[in-house]
PDB file of C-alpha atoms in Angstrom:
ATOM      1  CA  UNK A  25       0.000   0.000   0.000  1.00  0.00           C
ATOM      2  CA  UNK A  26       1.505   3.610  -1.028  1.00  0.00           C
ATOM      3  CA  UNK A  27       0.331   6.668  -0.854  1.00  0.00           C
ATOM      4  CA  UNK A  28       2.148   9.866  -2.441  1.00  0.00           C
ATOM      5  CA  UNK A  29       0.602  13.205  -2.033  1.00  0.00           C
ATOM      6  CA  UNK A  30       2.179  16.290  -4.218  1.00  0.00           C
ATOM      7  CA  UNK A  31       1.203  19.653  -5.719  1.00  0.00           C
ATOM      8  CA  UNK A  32       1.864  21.675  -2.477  1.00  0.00           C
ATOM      9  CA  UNK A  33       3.705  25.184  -3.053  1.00  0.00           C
ATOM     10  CA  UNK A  34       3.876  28.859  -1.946  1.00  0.00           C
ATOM     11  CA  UNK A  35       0.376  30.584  -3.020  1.00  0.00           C
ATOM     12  CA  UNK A  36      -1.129  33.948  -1.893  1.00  0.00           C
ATOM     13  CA  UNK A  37      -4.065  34.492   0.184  1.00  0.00           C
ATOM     14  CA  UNK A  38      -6.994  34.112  -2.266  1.00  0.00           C
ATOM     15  CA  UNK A  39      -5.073  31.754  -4.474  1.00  0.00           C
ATOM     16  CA  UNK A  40      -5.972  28.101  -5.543  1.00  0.00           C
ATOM     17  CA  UNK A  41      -3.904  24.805  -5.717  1.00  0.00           C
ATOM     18  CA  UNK A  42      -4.955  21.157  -6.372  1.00  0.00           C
ATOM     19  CA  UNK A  43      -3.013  18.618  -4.566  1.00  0.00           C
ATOM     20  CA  UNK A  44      -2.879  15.084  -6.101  1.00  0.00           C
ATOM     21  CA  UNK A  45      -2.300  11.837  -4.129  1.00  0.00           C
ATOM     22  CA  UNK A  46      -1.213   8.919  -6.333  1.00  0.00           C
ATOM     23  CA  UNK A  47      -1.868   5.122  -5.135  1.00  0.00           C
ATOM     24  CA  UNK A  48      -1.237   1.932  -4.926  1.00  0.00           C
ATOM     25  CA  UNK A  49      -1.564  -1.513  -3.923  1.00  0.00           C
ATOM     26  CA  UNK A  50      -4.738  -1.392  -3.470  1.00  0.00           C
ATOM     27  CA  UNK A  51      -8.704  -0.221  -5.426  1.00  0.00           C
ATOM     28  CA  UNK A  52      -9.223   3.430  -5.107  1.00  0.00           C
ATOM     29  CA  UNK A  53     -12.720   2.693  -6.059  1.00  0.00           C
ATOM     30  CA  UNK A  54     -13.255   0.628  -3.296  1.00  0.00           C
ATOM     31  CA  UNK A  55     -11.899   2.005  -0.232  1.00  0.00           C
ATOM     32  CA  UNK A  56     -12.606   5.282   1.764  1.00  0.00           C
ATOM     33  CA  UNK A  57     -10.337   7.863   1.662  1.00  0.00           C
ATOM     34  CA  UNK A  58      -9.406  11.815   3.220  1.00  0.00           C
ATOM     35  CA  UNK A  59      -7.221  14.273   3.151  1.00  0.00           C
ATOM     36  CA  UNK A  60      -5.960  15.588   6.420  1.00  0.00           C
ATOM     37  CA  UNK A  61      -3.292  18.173   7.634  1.00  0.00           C
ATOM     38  CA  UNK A  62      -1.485  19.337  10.119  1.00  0.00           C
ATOM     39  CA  UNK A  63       0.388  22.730  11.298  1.00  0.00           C
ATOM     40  CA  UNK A  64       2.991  22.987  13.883  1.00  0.00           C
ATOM     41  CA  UNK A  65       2.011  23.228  17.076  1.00  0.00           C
ATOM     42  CA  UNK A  66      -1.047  22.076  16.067  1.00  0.00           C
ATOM     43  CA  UNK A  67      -3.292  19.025  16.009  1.00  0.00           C
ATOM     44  CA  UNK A  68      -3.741  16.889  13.160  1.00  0.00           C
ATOM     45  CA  UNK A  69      -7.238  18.003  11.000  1.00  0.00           C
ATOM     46  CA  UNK A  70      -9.647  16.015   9.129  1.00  0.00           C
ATOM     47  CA  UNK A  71      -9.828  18.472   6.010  1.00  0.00           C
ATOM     48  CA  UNK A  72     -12.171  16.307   3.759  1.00  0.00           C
ATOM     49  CA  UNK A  73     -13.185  12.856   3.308  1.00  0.00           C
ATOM     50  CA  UNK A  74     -14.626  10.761   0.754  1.00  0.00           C
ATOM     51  CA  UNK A  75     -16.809   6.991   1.440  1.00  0.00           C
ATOM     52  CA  UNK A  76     -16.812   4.305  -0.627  1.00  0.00           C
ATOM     53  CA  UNK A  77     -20.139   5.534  -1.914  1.00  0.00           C
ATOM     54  CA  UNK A  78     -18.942   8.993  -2.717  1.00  0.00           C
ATOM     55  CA  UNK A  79     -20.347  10.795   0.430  1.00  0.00           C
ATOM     56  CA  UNK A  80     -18.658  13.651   1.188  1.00  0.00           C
ATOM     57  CA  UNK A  81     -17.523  15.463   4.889  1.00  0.00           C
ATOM     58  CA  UNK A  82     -15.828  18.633   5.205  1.00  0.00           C
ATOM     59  CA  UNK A  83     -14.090  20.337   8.193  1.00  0.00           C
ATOM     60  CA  UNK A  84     -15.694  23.555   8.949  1.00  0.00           C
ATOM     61  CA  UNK A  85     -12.533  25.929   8.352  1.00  0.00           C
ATOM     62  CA  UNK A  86     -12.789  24.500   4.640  1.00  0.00           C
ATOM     63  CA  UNK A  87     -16.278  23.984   3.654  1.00  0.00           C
ATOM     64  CA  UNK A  88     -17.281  25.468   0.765  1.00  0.00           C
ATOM     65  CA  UNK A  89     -13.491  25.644  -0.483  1.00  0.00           C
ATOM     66  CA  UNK A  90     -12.260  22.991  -0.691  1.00  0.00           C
ATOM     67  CA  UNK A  91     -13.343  19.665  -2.894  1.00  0.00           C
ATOM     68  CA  UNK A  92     -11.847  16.084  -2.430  1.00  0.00           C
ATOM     69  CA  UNK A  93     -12.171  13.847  -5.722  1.00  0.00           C
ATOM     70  CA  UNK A  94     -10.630  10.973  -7.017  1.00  0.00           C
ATOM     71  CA  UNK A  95     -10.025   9.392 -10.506  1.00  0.00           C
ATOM     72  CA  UNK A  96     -10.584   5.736 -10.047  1.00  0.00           C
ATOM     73  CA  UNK A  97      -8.868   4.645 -13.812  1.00  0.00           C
ATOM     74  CA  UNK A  98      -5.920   6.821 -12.475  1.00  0.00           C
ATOM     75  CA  UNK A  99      -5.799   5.375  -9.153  1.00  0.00           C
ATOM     76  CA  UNK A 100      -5.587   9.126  -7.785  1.00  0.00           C
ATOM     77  CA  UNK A 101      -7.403  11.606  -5.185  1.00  0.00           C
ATOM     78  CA  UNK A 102      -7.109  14.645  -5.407  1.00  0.00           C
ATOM     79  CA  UNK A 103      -7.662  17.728  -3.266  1.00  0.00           C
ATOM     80  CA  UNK A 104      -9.189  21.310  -5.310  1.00  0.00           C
ATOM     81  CA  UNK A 105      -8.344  24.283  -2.937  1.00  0.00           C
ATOM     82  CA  UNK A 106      -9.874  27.872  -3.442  1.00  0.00           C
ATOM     83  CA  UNK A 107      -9.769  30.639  -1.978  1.00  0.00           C
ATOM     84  CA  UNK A 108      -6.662  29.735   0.281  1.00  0.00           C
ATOM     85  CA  UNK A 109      -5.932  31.781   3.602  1.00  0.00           C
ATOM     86  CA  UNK A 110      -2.924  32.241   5.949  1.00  0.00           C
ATOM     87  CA  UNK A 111      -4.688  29.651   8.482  1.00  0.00           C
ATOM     88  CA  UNK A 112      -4.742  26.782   5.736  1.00  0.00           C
ATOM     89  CA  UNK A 113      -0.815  26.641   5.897  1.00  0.00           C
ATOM     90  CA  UNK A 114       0.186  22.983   6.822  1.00  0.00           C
ATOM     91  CA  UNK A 115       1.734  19.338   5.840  1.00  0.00           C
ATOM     92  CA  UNK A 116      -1.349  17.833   3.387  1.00  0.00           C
ATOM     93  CA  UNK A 117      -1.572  14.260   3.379  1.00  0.00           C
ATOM     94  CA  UNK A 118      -3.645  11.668   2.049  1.00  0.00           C
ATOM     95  CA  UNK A 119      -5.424   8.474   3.759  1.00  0.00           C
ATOM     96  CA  UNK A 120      -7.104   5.692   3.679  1.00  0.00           C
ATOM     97  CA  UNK A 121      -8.501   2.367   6.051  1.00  0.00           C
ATOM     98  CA  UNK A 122      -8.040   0.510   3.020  1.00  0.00           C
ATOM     99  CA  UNK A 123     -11.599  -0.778   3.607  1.00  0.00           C
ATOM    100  CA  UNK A 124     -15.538  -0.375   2.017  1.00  0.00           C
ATOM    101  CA  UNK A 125     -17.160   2.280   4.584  1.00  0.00           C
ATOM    102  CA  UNK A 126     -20.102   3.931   3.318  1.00  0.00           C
ATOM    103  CA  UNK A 127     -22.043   6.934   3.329  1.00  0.00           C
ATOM    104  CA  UNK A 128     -22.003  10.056   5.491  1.00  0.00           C
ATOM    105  CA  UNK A 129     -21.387   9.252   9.060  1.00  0.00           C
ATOM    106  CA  UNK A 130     -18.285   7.116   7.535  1.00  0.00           C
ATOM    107  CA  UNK A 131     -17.263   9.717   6.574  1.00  0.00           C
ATOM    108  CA  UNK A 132     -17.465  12.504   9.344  1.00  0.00           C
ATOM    109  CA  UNK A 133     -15.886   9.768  11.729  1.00  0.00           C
ATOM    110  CA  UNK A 134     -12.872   9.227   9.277  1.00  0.00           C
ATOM    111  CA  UNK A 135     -12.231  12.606   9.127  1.00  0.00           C
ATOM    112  CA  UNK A 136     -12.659  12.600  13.051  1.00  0.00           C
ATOM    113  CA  UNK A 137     -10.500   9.858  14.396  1.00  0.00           C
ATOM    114  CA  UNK A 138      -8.166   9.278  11.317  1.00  0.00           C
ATOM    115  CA  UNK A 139      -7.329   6.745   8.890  1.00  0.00           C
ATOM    116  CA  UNK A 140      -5.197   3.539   8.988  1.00  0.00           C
ATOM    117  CA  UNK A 141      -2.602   4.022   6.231  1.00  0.00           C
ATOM    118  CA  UNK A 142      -1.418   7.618   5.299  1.00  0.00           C
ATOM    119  CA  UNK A 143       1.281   8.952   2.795  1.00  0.00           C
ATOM    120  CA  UNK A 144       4.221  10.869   3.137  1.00  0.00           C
ATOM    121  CA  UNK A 145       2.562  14.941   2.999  1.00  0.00           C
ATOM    122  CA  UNK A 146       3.053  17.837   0.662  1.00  0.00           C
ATOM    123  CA  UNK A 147       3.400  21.174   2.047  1.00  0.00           C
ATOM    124  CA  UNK A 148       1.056  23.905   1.579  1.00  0.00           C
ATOM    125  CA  UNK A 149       2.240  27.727   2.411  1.00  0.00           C
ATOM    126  CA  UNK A 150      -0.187  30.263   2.029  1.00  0.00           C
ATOM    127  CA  UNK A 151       1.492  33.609   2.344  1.00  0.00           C
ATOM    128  CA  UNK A 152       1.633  36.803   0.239  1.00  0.00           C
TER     129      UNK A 152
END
């Protein structure tokens, strides 16, 4: 099982990125997956998280800005960010319990407790 997020960078307040996790090992299709970060000094954060089923869960901070996807025939998730601020600077990474959870509540608690199996991160520094 791998997991290799990328795409993090230097953007401005207001700016956009799109980070990519690619995968393998394992059915992307399948499985539920998240995105999650962490600052220093901080606590780890469920940003967004996806169920087998395609229900969706967003931490409040991002809600409405960000969107988790994933491209099953490219075995990669991916992670849309808009309208970036100062407080959204952290280590990005991407996760998964490598198992069929479905639907909503799935989804909040992933985002909650964590998931199993995580990548290395991609760091995301938004600062004009």
């Amino acid at each position: 099982v791998q997991l290799q997020a990328s795409g993090g960078g230097l953007v401005q307040p207001g700016g956009s990125l799109t980070l990519s996790c690619t995968t393998s090992g394992f059915n992307l299709d399948s499985v539920a997956i998240g995105w999650f970060r962490q600052a220093p000094g901080k606590e780890r954060e469920g940003v967004a998280c996806l169920s087998s089923d395609d229900a969706t869960y967003y931490g409040d901070s991002v809600k409405g800005r960000f969107t988790i996807s994933r491209d099953n025939a490219e075995n990669t998730m991916y992670l849309q960010m808009n309208n970036l601020k100062p407080e959204d600077t952290a280590l990005y990474y991407c996760a998964t319990d490598m198992a069929r959870e479905d639907g909503s509540i799935s989804s909040r608690l992933n985002c909650q407790y964590g998931m199993t199996h995580r990548g290395k991160g991609t760091l995301v520094t938004v600062s004009s």
